Short mmCIF file of C-alpha atoms in Angstrom, two decimals:
data_model
loop_
_atom_site.label_atom_id
_atom_site.label_comp_id
_atom_site.label_asym_id
_atom_site.label_seq_id
_atom_site.Cartn_x
_atom_site.Cartn_y
_atom_site.Cartn_z
CA UNK A 103 23.05 -34.59 -11.45
CA UNK A 104 26.03 -32.16 -11.70
CA UNK A 105 26.06 -28.80 -9.85
CA UNK A 106 26.57 -27.45 -13.42
CA UNK A 107 23.16 -27.82 -13.99
CA UNK A 108 21.45 -26.42 -10.95
CA UNK A 109 19.85 -23.75 -12.00
CA UNK A 110 17.95 -20.68 -9.75
CA UNK A 111 15.23 -18.96 -11.49
CA UNK A 112 13.66 -15.82 -10.39
CA UNK A 113 10.20 -14.77 -12.00
CA UNK A 114 8.60 -11.27 -10.85
CA UNK A 115 5.70 -9.78 -12.46
CA UNK A 116 6.05 -6.17 -14.44
CA UNK A 117 4.40 -3.31 -13.31
CA UNK A 118 1.34 -4.76 -11.16
CA UNK A 119 0.04 -1.48 -9.77
CA UNK A 120 -0.56 -0.67 -13.42
CA UNK A 121 -2.45 -3.49 -14.20
CA UNK A 122 -4.28 -3.75 -10.75
CA UNK A 123 -5.27 0.17 -10.82
CA UNK A 124 -5.73 0.88 -14.38
CA UNK A 125 -9.26 0.29 -14.06
CA UNK A 126 -11.62 3.01 -12.39
CA UNK A 127 -14.06 0.63 -11.25
CA UNK A 128 -14.04 -1.26 -7.58
CA UNK A 129 -14.98 -4.40 -9.07
CA UNK A 130 -12.00 -4.77 -11.64
CA UNK A 131 -9.62 -3.62 -9.81
CA UNK A 132 -10.65 -6.06 -7.13
CA UNK A 133 -10.70 -8.87 -10.39
CA UNK A 134 -7.01 -7.53 -11.10
CA UNK A 135 -5.59 -8.26 -7.84
CA UNK A 136 -7.19 -11.67 -7.74
CA UNK A 137 -6.04 -12.64 -10.94
CA UNK A 138 -2.34 -11.33 -10.28
CA UNK A 139 -2.98 -13.21 -6.45
CA UNK A 140 -3.82 -16.66 -8.58
CA UNK A 141 -1.38 -16.21 -10.97
CA UNK A 142 1.36 -15.86 -8.56
CA UNK A 143 0.68 -18.02 -5.52
CA UNK A 144 -1.39 -20.91 -7.52
CA UNK A 145 -0.75 -21.01 -11.12
CA UNK A 146 3.13 -20.43 -11.37
CA UNK A 147 3.35 -22.83 -8.45
CA UNK A 148 1.19 -25.38 -9.98
CA UNK A 149 3.28 -24.84 -13.44
CA UNK A 150 6.87 -26.19 -11.41
CA UNK A 151 8.23 -29.92 -12.68
CA UNK A 152 8.02 -32.25 -9.95
CA UNK A 153 11.93 -32.41 -9.37
CA UNK A 154 12.05 -28.01 -9.01
CA UNK A 155 12.38 -26.79 -5.67
CA UNK A 156 10.04 -24.15 -4.85
CA UNK A 157 11.74 -21.71 -2.37
CA UNK A 158 9.36 -18.78 -2.14
CA UNK A 159 5.95 -17.39 -4.14
CA UNK A 160 4.61 -14.20 -2.96
CA UNK A 161 4.17 -10.42 -3.88
CA UNK A 162 4.64 -11.21 -7.73
CA UNK A 163 7.97 -13.32 -7.55
CA UNK A 164 8.64 -16.57 -7.63
CA UNK A 165 11.81 -18.35 -6.68
CA UNK A 166 12.81 -21.52 -7.66
CA UNK A 167 15.54 -24.15 -7.90
CA UNK A 168 15.77 -26.65 -11.10
CA UNK A 169 17.98 -29.32 -11.36
CA UNK A 170 18.31 -28.92 -15.07
CA UNK A 171 18.84 -25.61 -16.80
CA UNK A 172 17.03 -26.76 -19.96
CA UNK A 173 13.45 -27.31 -17.52
CA UNK A 174 14.74 -23.67 -15.82
CA UNK A 175 14.68 -21.92 -18.89
CA UNK A 176 11.20 -23.83 -20.62
CA UNK A 177 9.39 -22.53 -17.12
CA UNK A 178 10.17 -19.33 -17.75
CA UNK A 179 8.65 -19.10 -21.23
CA UNK A 180 5.70 -20.90 -19.26
CA UNK A 181 5.40 -18.19 -17.05
CA UNK A 182 5.36 -15.57 -19.44
CA UNK A 183 2.52 -17.45 -21.46
CA UNK A 184 0.33 -17.96 -18.46
CA UNK A 185 0.43 -14.20 -17.18
CA UNK A 186 -0.53 -13.39 -20.87
CA UNK A 187 -3.19 -15.67 -21.62
CA UNK A 188 -4.92 -15.49 -18.34
CA UNK A 189 -4.67 -11.50 -17.82
CA UNK A 190 -4.45 -10.29 -21.46
CA UNK A 191 -2.09 -7.74 -20.97
CA UNK A 192 -0.15 -8.49 -17.83
CA UNK A 193 3.65 -9.45 -18.09
CA UNK A 194 6.52 -11.13 -16.15
CA UNK A 195 10.19 -10.76 -16.47
CA UNK A 196 12.22 -14.09 -15.49
CA UNK A 197 15.95 -14.63 -14.98
CA UNK A 198 18.04 -17.95 -14.78
CA UNK A 199 21.58 -18.01 -12.97
CA UNK A 200 23.08 -21.42 -13.01
CA UNK A 201 24.81 -22.35 -9.56
CA UNK A 202 27.45 -20.84 -7.70
CA UNK A 203 29.41 -23.09 -5.52
CA UNK A 204 27.93 -25.85 -3.23
CA UNK A 205 24.46 -26.50 -3.17
CA UNK A 206 23.82 -24.67 0.07
CA UNK A 207 26.78 -22.11 0.75
CA UNK A 208 26.60 -20.92 -2.74
CA UNK A 209 22.93 -20.02 -2.20
CA UNK A 210 23.91 -16.54 -1.41
CA UNK A 211 26.12 -15.96 -4.15
CA UNK A 212 23.64 -17.41 -6.66
CA UNK A 213 20.75 -15.58 -5.33
CA UNK A 214 22.58 -12.27 -5.77
CA UNK A 215 23.55 -12.89 -9.09
CA UNK A 216 20.01 -14.02 -10.38
CA UNK A 217 18.51 -10.66 -8.74
CA UNK A 218 21.15 -8.86 -11.06
CA UNK A 219 20.18 -10.31 -14.21
CA UNK A 220 16.35 -9.27 -13.22
CA UNK A 221 17.33 -5.86 -13.00
CA UNK A 222 19.05 -5.59 -16.04
CA UNK A 223 16.20 -7.49 -17.86
CA UNK A 224 13.71 -5.38 -16.56
CA UNK A 225 15.52 -2.25 -16.64
CA UNK A 226 15.82 -2.70 -20.32
CA UNK A 227 12.58 -4.09 -20.96
CA UNK A 228 10.80 -1.66 -23.43
CA UNK A 229 6.67 -1.45 -23.55
CA UNK A 230 5.34 0.54 -25.99
CA UNK A 231 1.39 -0.30 -24.63
CA UNK A 232 -1.11 0.73 -27.24
CA UNK A 233 -1.00 4.21 -28.74
CA UNK A 234 -2.83 4.13 -31.89
CA UNK A 235 -5.96 5.91 -32.75
CA UNK A 236 -8.11 5.11 -35.76
CA UNK A 237 -12.19 5.91 -36.30
CA UNK A 238 -13.08 2.24 -36.60
CA UNK A 239 -12.33 1.02 -33.36
CA UNK A 240 -13.33 1.62 -29.93
CA UNK A 241 -11.45 2.45 -26.91
CA UNK A 242 -12.13 0.09 -23.77
CA UNK A 243 -14.99 2.14 -21.75
CA UNK A 244 -13.58 0.72 -18.35
CA UNK A 245 -9.85 1.44 -18.68
CA UNK A 246 -9.42 3.65 -21.78
CA UNK A 247 -6.02 2.29 -22.52
CA UNK A 248 -6.73 -0.69 -25.17
CA UNK A 249 -9.07 -1.37 -27.84
CA UNK A 250 -13.03 -2.73 -26.83
CA UNK A 251 -12.68 -6.62 -28.14
CA UNK A 252 -15.92 -7.76 -26.00
CA UNK A 253 -19.36 -6.80 -24.97
CA UNK A 254 -19.88 -7.07 -21.16
CA UNK A 255 -23.30 -6.99 -19.47
CA UNK A 256 -23.04 -5.01 -16.45
CA UNK A 257 -25.88 -3.95 -14.06
CA UNK A 258 -28.65 -1.84 -16.59
CA UNK A 259 -26.15 -1.91 -19.70
CA UNK A 260 -23.83 -3.38 -21.94
CA UNK A 261 -20.41 -1.97 -21.68
CA UNK A 262 -17.33 -2.56 -24.52
CA UNK A 263 -14.32 -3.76 -22.60
CA UNK A 264 -10.65 -4.48 -23.67
CA UNK A 265 -9.82 -8.02 -23.13
CA UNK A 266 -8.59 -7.58 -19.97
CA UNK A 267 -11.32 -5.54 -18.17
CA UNK A 268 -13.43 -8.59 -19.26
CA UNK A 269 -11.11 -10.86 -17.47
CA UNK A 270 -10.98 -8.63 -14.71
CA UNK A 271 -14.71 -8.20 -14.53
CA UNK A 272 -15.08 -12.11 -14.51
CA UNK A 273 -12.45 -12.34 -11.55
CA UNK A 274 -15.58 -10.77 -9.48
CA UNK A 275 -14.70 -12.21 -6.24
CA UNK A 276 -12.47 -10.48 -3.41
CA UNK A 277 -9.55 -12.96 -2.62
CA UNK A 278 -9.03 -11.67 1.22
CA UNK A 279 -12.60 -10.84 2.55
CA UNK A 280 -13.47 -14.36 3.34
CA UNK A 281 -10.51 -14.53 5.35
CA UNK A 282 -11.71 -11.73 7.56
CA UNK A 283 -14.93 -12.63 8.33
CA UNK A 284 -17.11 -14.80 5.94
CA UNK A 285 -20.18 -12.98 6.71
CA UNK A 286 -19.14 -9.39 5.19
CA UNK A 287 -20.09 -8.41 1.82
CA UNK A 288 -17.91 -6.50 -0.41
CA UNK A 289 -19.00 -2.83 -1.68
CA UNK A 290 -20.51 -2.55 -4.95
CA UNK A 291 -18.41 0.21 -5.49
CA UNK A 292 -16.10 3.20 -4.05
CA UNK A 293 -19.52 5.23 -3.44
CA UNK A 294 -20.90 2.49 -1.48
CA UNK A 295 -17.87 1.99 0.71
CA UNK A 296 -17.74 5.47 2.05
CA UNK A 297 -21.53 5.43 2.38
CA UNK A 298 -20.98 5.48 6.54
CA UNK A 299 -17.62 7.55 6.77
CA UNK A 300 -16.61 10.13 8.73
CA UNK A 301 -16.36 12.75 7.18
CA UNK A 302 -19.29 11.51 4.88
CA UNK A 303 -18.16 10.50 1.33
CA UNK A 304 -14.26 10.15 2.53
CA UNK A 305 -12.05 7.14 1.98
CA UNK A 306 -8.66 6.59 2.98
CA UNK A 307 -6.15 4.20 0.95
CA UNK A 308 -3.01 2.89 3.19
CA UNK A 309 0.06 1.60 1.51
CA UNK A 310 2.50 -0.20 3.96
CA UNK A 311 5.72 -1.65 2.91
CA UNK A 312 8.33 -3.05 4.68
CA UNK A 313 11.78 -1.18 5.06
CA UNK A 314 14.78 -2.81 2.93
CA UNK A 315 13.51 -6.13 2.82
CA UNK A 316 15.65 -7.34 0.30
CA UNK A 317 18.61 -6.51 2.38
CA UNK A 318 16.60 -8.00 5.44
CA UNK A 319 16.39 -11.41 3.53
CA UNK A 320 19.85 -11.27 2.09
CA UNK A 321 21.70 -10.70 5.61
CA UNK A 322 19.44 -12.96 7.59
CA UNK A 323 18.18 -15.51 5.32
CA UNK A 324 20.83 -16.25 2.61
CA UNK A 325 22.79 -18.95 4.02
CA UNK A 326 20.72 -21.97 2.61
CA UNK A 327 17.42 -22.04 0.58
CA UNK A 328 15.61 -23.44 3.57
CA UNK A 329 16.59 -20.97 5.71
CA UNK A 330 15.53 -17.97 2.91
CA UNK A 331 12.02 -20.05 2.83
CA UNK A 332 11.27 -19.85 6.01
CA UNK A 333 12.29 -16.32 6.49
CA UNK A 334 10.49 -15.30 3.68
CA UNK A 335 7.14 -17.06 4.38
CA UNK A 336 7.48 -15.39 8.00
CA UNK A 337 7.43 -12.02 6.31
CA UNK A 338 4.88 -12.77 4.25
CA UNK A 339 2.47 -14.50 6.68
CA UNK A 340 3.13 -11.50 9.15
CA UNK A 341 2.41 -8.49 6.59
CA UNK A 342 -0.51 -10.09 5.40
CA UNK A 343 -1.76 -11.27 8.56
CA UNK A 344 -1.41 -8.31 9.66
CA UNK A 345 -3.83 -6.74 7.12
CA UNK A 346 -6.21 -9.46 7.53
CA UNK A 347 -6.14 -9.38 11.72
CA UNK A 348 -6.36 -5.29 11.57
CA UNK A 349 -9.49 -5.52 8.79
CA UNK A 350 -11.35 -7.63 10.89
CA UNK A 351 -10.22 -5.56 14.30
CA UNK A 352 -12.06 -2.49 12.79
CA UNK A 353 -14.96 -4.29 11.11
CA UNK A 354 -18.84 -4.90 11.78
CA UNK A 355 -19.63 -8.82 12.72
CA UNK A 356 -21.83 -8.60 9.80
CA UNK A 357 -23.25 -6.44 6.78
CA UNK A 358 -21.28 -4.35 4.67
CA UNK A 359 -16.97 -4.63 4.51
CA UNK A 360 -16.12 -0.90 5.62
CA UNK A 361 -12.71 -1.54 4.16
CA UNK A 362 -11.39 -3.35 0.72
CA UNK A 363 -8.05 -4.97 0.77
CA UNK A 364 -6.73 -4.08 -2.95
CA UNK A 365 -3.46 -5.83 -3.11
CA UNK A 366 -0.98 -7.84 -0.81
CA UNK A 367 2.24 -9.44 -1.70
CA UNK A 368 5.13 -10.48 0.31
CA UNK A 369 5.98 -7.55 2.44
CA UNK A 370 3.46 -4.57 1.31
CA UNK A 371 -0.08 -4.00 1.16
CA UNK A 372 -2.60 -1.69 -0.08
CA UNK A 373 -6.14 -0.81 1.37
CA UNK A 374 -9.07 1.14 0.87
CA UNK A 375 -11.29 1.89 3.73
CA UNK A 376 -13.54 4.64 5.37
CA UNK A 377 -11.64 7.53 6.68
CA UNK A 378 -12.20 7.61 10.17
CA UNK A 379 -11.11 3.79 10.14
CA UNK A 380 -7.65 4.68 8.92
CA UNK A 381 -5.66 5.30 11.88
CA UNK A 382 -7.59 2.43 14.23
CA UNK A 383 -6.49 0.28 11.19
CA UNK A 384 -2.73 1.55 11.62
CA UNK A 385 -2.93 0.90 15.26
CA UNK A 386 -4.42 -2.70 14.92
CA UNK A 387 -1.64 -3.53 12.47
CA UNK A 388 0.87 -2.07 14.03
CA UNK A 389 -0.22 -4.51 17.10
CA UNK A 390 -0.27 -7.41 15.17
CA UNK A 391 3.06 -7.13 13.27
CA UNK A 392 4.61 -5.86 16.58
CA UNK A 393 4.15 -9.60 17.84
CA UNK A 394 5.65 -11.31 14.97
CA UNK A 395 8.28 -14.12 15.39
CA UNK A 396 10.69 -12.21 13.13
CA UNK A 397 14.00 -11.57 15.05
CA UNK A 398 15.29 -9.01 14.34
CA UNK A 399 11.80 -7.68 13.75
CA UNK A 400 11.98 -5.49 10.35
CA UNK A 401 10.59 -2.34 10.35
CA UNK A 402 7.59 -0.97 8.06
CA UNK A 403 6.59 2.59 6.51
CA UNK A 404 3.05 3.65 5.85
CA UNK A 405 1.30 6.38 3.31
CA UNK A 406 -1.66 7.35 3.84
CA UNK A 407 -4.30 9.67 1.90
CA UNK A 408 -7.51 10.66 2.88
CA UNK A 409 -9.72 11.89 -0.05
CA UNK A 410 -12.97 11.80 -1.17
CA UNK A 411 -14.41 8.69 -3.16
CA UNK A 412 -14.70 10.06 -6.38
CA UNK A 413 -10.80 10.74 -5.92
CA UNK A 414 -9.36 9.02 -9.28
CA UNK A 415 -7.86 5.40 -7.78
CA UNK A 416 -4.46 5.89 -10.18
CA UNK A 417 -3.95 9.10 -8.16
CA UNK A 418 -4.55 7.40 -4.66
CA UNK A 419 -1.92 5.12 -5.40
CA UNK A 420 0.26 7.65 -6.63
CA UNK A 421 0.00 10.33 -3.64
CA UNK A 422 0.49 6.93 -1.44
CA UNK A 423 3.63 6.03 -3.01
CA UNK A 424 4.97 9.91 -2.52
CA UNK A 425 4.05 9.60 0.97
CA UNK A 426 5.74 6.16 1.55
CA UNK A 427 9.47 7.50 -0.14
CA UNK A 428 9.01 10.34 2.42
CA UNK A 429 8.14 8.36 5.36
CA UNK A 430 11.19 5.88 4.84
CA UNK A 431 13.36 9.02 4.53
CA UNK A 432 13.09 8.45 8.76
CA UNK A 433 14.82 5.39 9.66
CA UNK A 434 15.54 3.03 12.28
CA UNK A 435 11.48 2.73 13.24
CA UNK A 436 8.01 1.75 12.00
CA UNK A 437 7.12 5.50 10.27
CA UNK A 438 4.02 7.04 8.55
CA UNK A 439 3.18 9.94 6.47
CA UNK A 440 -0.21 11.21 5.53
CA UNK A 441 -2.21 13.88 3.08
CA UNK A 442 -5.29 15.31 3.13
CA UNK A 443 -6.70 16.19 -0.21
CA UNK A 444 -10.02 18.35 -0.73
CA UNK A 445 -11.43 19.93 -3.67
CA UNK A 446 -9.99 23.18 -2.10
CA UNK A 447 -6.63 22.23 -2.30
CA UNK A 448 -4.89 24.34 -5.10
CA UNK A 449 -1.25 23.51 -3.13
CA UNK A 450 0.24 22.29 -0.39
CA UNK A 451 1.07 24.52 2.26
CA UNK A 452 2.86 21.47 4.21
CA UNK A 453 5.14 21.12 1.30
CA UNK A 454 6.22 24.86 0.83
CA UNK A 455 6.82 25.26 4.53
CA UNK A 456 8.78 21.99 5.98
CA UNK A 457 8.50 23.66 9.61
CA UNK A 458 4.89 23.67 9.78
CA UNK A 459 4.60 20.09 10.04
CA UNK A 460 6.59 17.12 12.01
CA UNK A 461 5.46 14.69 9.33
CA UNK A 462 6.69 12.21 8.79
CA UNK A 463 6.17 10.55 12.38
CA UNK A 464 7.03 7.36 13.85
CA UNK A 465 3.85 5.13 13.76
CA UNK A 466 3.46 5.21 17.49
CA UNK A 467 4.14 9.28 16.89
CA UNK A 468 1.35 9.48 14.57
CA UNK A 469 -1.44 7.06 17.13
CA UNK A 470 -0.11 9.28 19.76
CA UNK A 471 -1.40 12.61 17.80
CA UNK A 472 -4.55 10.42 17.23
CA UNK A 473 -5.17 9.87 20.94
CA UNK A 474 -4.59 13.62 21.41
CA UNK A 475 -7.62 14.51 19.30
CA UNK A 476 -9.53 11.78 20.78
CA UNK A 477 -9.01 13.27 24.36
CA UNK A 478 -9.57 16.66 23.22
CA UNK A 479 -13.06 16.14 21.88
CA UNK A 480 -13.76 14.28 24.45
CA UNK A 481 -13.13 17.04 26.98
CA UNK A 482 -14.86 19.52 24.73
CA UNK A 483 -12.25 21.66 23.10
CA UNK A 484 -13.79 24.13 21.33
CA UNK A 485 -13.48 23.70 17.41
CA UNK A 486 -12.65 27.00 16.62
CA UNK A 487 -9.91 26.85 18.99
CA UNK A 488 -8.26 24.16 17.21
CA UNK A 489 -8.42 25.72 13.94
CA UNK A 490 -6.64 28.27 15.12
CA UNK A 491 -3.84 26.36 15.47
CA UNK A 492 -3.45 25.99 11.87
CA UNK A 493 -2.70 29.71 11.17
CA UNK A 494 -0.02 29.72 13.79
CA UNK A 495 1.77 26.93 12.14
CA UNK A 496 2.86 29.28 9.04
CA UNK A 497 3.60 32.42 11.08
CA UNK A 498 7.15 33.27 12.43
CA UNK A 499 8.45 31.60 15.80
CA UNK A 500 7.80 34.77 17.85
CA UNK A 501 4.49 35.98 16.42
CA UNK A 502 3.09 31.89 16.74
CA UNK A 503 4.01 31.89 20.06
CA UNK A 504 2.54 35.07 21.17
CA UNK A 505 -0.79 33.67 19.25
CA UNK A 506 -0.30 30.58 21.12
CA UNK A 507 -0.33 31.89 24.61
CA UNK A 508 -3.39 34.36 23.80
CA UNK A 509 -4.93 31.21 23.06
CA UNK A 510 -4.24 29.26 25.98
CA UNK A 511 -5.45 32.31 28.22
CA UNK A 512 -8.82 32.45 26.65
CA UNK A 513 -9.41 28.58 27.19
CA UNK A 514 -11.85 27.18 29.72
CA UNK A 515 -9.34 26.26 32.73
CA UNK A 516 -9.89 22.56 31.79
CA UNK A 517 -8.72 22.80 28.43
CA UNK A 518 -5.69 24.80 29.37
CA UNK A 519 -3.51 21.60 30.79
CA UNK A 520 -4.51 19.76 27.83
CA UNK A 521 -2.84 22.38 25.40
CA UNK A 522 0.10 22.99 27.39
CA UNK A 523 0.98 19.45 27.79
CA UNK A 524 0.49 18.56 24.08
CA UNK A 525 2.92 21.28 23.37
CA UNK A 526 5.39 20.85 26.51
CA UNK A 527 5.23 24.77 27.27
CA UNK A 528 6.20 25.86 23.74
CA UNK A 529 4.63 25.60 20.45
CA UNK A 530 7.67 24.57 18.52
CA UNK A 531 9.07 21.39 18.93
CA UNK A 532 12.90 21.29 20.23
CA UNK A 533 15.64 20.79 18.43
CA UNK A 534 13.88 20.08 15.10
CA UNK A 535 11.90 23.68 15.68
CA UNK A 536 8.84 22.19 13.98
CA UNK A 537 5.38 21.77 15.15
CA UNK A 538 2.62 19.37 15.36
CA UNK A 539 -0.26 21.89 15.41
CA UNK A 540 -0.95 21.65 11.48
CA UNK A 541 -0.90 18.00 11.52
CA UNK A 542 -3.58 17.84 14.91
CA UNK A 543 -5.79 20.33 12.99
CA UNK A 544 -5.86 18.24 9.66
CA UNK A 545 -6.62 14.87 11.50
CA UNK A 546 -9.52 16.10 13.60
CA UNK A 547 -12.17 15.44 10.84
CA UNK A 548 -11.10 11.91 10.46
CA UNK A 549 -10.55 10.60 14.30
CA UNK A 550 -13.91 9.66 15.73
#
């Protein structure tokens, strides 16, 4: 076989979040996630010809080496058909690149070239979606995006679904729950998931994503296809294994699962769970991920949104994406940012006054803040005294320091050292001139 026939193929799912989170019901989201996972890691892998070599499959991406350019192009067409026939609306973008240089030594250059081609094709892709409106058709009652085409029997009713939502509904089983604990039962909906949450009715969505993973894999794994394959699998197993292990740690031995793994990929994951379990989950994930056999270990970032179970799932995800971008601005360590959304919030004070918060945090810093709340609660620090710290965070430096020391002077003797140690003698951190006070108050209700 001539080297000129050797071809590297990169297939990447388009807009996975849009496909998974366009419906509002948990069962449909679970089904969309399961369809994406099955297509990516089973169907597309099974569709490879015998002489093709799979390099990696995960996170909506398939990377494979073909001995024949014609076979590579045919696989790309088959991948597109698979996604459409098994999801009704999901699509993929693919790119082929003939080999550059020798089989092993030319892998890095070929990979760079096929990634560039894929990026160009994705940026040029135009998806008009469904925008029509006629008096003679009904819009899907689940996602509200496409024409209804199927009558689906749901509990105590029959509803009109589009083809995509019907497929999601039929794919009802969680892809991940059995990996955590086969004795656990999945929640029926977001309200039942939040039933035993503290505060009552509140959930947290956590979006975890590796930092600079494309550059990391190119730097440490692109010397050969085998090295890239091994490193990619280690990264995928580290993230997915960390999520599974963390969920197992926060879950009861049996009964209803207090979490839902909405999506996992090669280096990212989205999890919905009861609000008071968010930081214990993050701590468990951090412990597991820190022990993975990756040298050097990549860093990760997390965006955490606390909101009522009735808050639209798509807005949960959008806020988490914004927080993730904020967390990634702090580099060189694992980072996290969080936001608490309540019905009373018209605007965000934190966004208007950056000195009133120490966000984003390192993950260890956020977990230390959680530990401070636990310690103060155990010591019986009055809630009204803690709440007073929030107002001080928005005052001028001089006034805030005066009010802070006045507050300390009025505390019980066993409570004074706790505040003095946490603020290290001053309300404003040096040299950043920021304070953790408002952040601590915000987390108070979500830490048990």
